[in-house]
mmCIF file of C-alpha atoms in Angstrom:
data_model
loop_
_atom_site.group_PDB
_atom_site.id
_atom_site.type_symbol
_atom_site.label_atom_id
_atom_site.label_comp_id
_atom_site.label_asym_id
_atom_site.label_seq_id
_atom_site.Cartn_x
_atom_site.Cartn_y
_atom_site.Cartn_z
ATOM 1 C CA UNK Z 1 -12.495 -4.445 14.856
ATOM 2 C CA UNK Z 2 -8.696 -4.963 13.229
ATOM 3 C CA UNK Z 3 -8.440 -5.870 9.795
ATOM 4 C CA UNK Z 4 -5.385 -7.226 8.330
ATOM 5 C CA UNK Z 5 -5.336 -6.386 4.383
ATOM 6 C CA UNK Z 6 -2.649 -7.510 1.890
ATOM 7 C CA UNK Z 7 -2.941 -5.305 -1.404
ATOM 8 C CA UNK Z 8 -1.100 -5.874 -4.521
ATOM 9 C CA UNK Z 9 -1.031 -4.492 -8.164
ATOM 10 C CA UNK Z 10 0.637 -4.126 -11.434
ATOM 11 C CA UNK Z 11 2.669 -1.076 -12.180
ATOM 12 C CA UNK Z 12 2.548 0.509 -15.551
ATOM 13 C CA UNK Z 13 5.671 -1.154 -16.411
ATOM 14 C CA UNK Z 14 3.819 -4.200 -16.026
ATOM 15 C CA UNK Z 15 5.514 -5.910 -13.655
ATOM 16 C CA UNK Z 16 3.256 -8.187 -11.164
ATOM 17 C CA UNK Z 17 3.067 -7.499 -7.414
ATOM 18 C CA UNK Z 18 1.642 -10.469 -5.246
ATOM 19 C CA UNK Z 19 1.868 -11.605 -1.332
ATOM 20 C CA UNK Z 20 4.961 -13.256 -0.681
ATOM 21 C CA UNK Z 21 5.086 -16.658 1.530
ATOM 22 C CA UNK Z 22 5.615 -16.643 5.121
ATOM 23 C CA UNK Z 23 9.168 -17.476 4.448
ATOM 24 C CA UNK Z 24 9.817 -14.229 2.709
ATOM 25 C CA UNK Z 25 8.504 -12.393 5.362
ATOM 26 C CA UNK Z 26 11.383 -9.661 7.276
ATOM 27 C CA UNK Z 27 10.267 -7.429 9.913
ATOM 28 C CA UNK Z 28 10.064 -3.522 9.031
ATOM 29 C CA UNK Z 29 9.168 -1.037 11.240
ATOM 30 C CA UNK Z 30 5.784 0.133 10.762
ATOM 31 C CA UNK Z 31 4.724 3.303 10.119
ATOM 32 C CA UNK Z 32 1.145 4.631 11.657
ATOM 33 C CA UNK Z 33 1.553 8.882 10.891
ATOM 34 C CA UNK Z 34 -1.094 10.401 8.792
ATOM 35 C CA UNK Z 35 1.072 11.001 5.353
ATOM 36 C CA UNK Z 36 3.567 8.744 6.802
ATOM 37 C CA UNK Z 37 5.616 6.648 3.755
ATOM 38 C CA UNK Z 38 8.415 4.022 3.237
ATOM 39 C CA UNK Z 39 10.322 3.287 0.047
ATOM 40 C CA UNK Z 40 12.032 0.306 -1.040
ATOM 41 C CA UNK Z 41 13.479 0.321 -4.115
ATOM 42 C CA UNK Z 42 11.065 1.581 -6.704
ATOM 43 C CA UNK Z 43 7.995 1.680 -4.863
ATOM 44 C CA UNK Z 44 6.577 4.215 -2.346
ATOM 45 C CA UNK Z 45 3.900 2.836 -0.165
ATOM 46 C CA UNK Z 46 1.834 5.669 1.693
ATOM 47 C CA UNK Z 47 -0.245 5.459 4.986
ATOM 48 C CA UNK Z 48 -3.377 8.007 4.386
ATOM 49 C CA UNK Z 49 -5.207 8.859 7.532
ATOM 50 C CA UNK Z 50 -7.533 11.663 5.573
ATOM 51 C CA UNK Z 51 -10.700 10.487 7.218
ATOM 52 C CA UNK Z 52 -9.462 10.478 10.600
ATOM 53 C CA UNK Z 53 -11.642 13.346 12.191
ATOM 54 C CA UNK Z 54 -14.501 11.427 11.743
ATOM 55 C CA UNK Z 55 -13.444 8.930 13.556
ATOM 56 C CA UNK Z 56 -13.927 9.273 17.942
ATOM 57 C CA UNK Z 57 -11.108 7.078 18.275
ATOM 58 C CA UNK Z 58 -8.772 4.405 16.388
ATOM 59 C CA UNK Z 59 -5.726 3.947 14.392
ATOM 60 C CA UNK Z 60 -4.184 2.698 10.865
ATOM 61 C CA UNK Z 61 -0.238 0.927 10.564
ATOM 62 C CA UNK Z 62 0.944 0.178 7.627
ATOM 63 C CA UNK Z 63 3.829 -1.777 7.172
ATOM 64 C CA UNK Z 64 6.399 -3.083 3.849
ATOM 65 C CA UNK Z 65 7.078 -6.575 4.691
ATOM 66 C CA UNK Z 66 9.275 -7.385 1.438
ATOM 67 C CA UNK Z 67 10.256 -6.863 -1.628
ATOM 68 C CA UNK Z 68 11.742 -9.708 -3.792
ATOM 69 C CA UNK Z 69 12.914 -8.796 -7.622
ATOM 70 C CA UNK Z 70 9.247 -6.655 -8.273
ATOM 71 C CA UNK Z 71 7.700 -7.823 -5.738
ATOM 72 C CA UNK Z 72 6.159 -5.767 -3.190
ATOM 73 C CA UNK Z 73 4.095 -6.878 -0.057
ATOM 74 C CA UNK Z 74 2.724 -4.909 2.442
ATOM 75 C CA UNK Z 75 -0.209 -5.180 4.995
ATOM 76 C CA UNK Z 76 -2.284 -2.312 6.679
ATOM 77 C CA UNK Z 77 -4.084 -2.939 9.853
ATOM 78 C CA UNK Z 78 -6.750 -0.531 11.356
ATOM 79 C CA UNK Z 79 -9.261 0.178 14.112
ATOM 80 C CA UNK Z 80 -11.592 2.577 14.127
ATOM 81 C CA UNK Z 81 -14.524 3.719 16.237
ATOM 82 C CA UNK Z 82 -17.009 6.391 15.152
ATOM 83 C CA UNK Z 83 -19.162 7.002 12.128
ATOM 84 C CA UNK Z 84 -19.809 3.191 10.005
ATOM 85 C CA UNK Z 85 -19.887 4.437 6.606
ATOM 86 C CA UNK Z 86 -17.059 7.492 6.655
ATOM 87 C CA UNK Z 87 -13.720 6.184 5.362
ATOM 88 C CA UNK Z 88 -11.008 7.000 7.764
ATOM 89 C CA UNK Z 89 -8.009 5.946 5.848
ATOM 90 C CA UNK Z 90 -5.997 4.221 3.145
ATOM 91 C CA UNK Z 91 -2.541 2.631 2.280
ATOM 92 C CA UNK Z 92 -1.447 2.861 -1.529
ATOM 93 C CA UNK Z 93 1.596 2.112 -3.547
ATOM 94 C CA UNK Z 94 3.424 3.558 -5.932
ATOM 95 C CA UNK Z 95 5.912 2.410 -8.059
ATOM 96 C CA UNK Z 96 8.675 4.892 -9.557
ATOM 97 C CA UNK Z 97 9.064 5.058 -13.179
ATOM 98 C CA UNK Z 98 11.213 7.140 -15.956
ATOM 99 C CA UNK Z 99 8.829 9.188 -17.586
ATOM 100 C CA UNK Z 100 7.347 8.425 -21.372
ATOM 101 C CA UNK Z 101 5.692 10.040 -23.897
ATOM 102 C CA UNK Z 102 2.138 9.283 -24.036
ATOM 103 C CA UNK Z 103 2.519 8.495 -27.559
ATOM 104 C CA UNK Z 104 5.264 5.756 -26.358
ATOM 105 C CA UNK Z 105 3.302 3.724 -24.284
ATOM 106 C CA UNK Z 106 0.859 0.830 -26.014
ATOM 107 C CA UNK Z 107 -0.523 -0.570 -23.049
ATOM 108 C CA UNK Z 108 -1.080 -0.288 -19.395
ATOM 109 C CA UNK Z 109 -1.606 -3.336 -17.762
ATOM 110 C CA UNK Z 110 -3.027 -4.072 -14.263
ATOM 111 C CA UNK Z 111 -3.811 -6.383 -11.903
ATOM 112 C CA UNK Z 112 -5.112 -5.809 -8.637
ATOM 113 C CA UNK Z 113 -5.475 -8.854 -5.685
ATOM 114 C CA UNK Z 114 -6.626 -8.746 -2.380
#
């Protein structure tokens, strides 16, 4: 089976990531290596295969498709054969920040959408 999975979040900055419209949408080359990453601007998206060996065959790609003001989009797309309930991989973001003080920040907010 392929799955096709748009993820977005809030950093702790609090700026709001969501899918962009087909429109917005630039081709980037994907990246399918286990600890394989892209960056675009602030953000670091990651393509975790850490699961793989339990897995007889199959693949993950993960791919930035833009990034508009603080807007990030990506998708991930996988296939894997081999044991149903083992995760076999992940695709995260991060997003680059100047470091605080603890005692600085009030709040942390987050959103997550998929």
């Amino acid at each position: 089976m392929k799955y096709l999975t748009s993820l977005t979040l809030a950093s702790l900055t609090g700026l709001t990531l969501a899918s962009s419209s087909a429109g917005d949408i630039s081709k980037r080359a994907e990246f399918c290596g286990q600890w394989d990453t892209a960056t675009d601007g602030n953000y670091i998206v990651y393509n975790d295969l850490w699961g793989e060996s339990s897995a007889t065959s199959g693949s993950q790609c993960t791919e930035i498709v833009s990034l508009s003001g603080n807007t990030l989009t990506w998708f991930t797309s996988w296939s894997w054969e081999g044991i149903s309930y083992d995760v076999k991989s992940f695709a995260n973001a991060e997003y680059t920040i100047t470091p605080k003080k603890l005692s600085a920040i009030s709040s942390i907010p987050t959103t997550w959408k998929w």
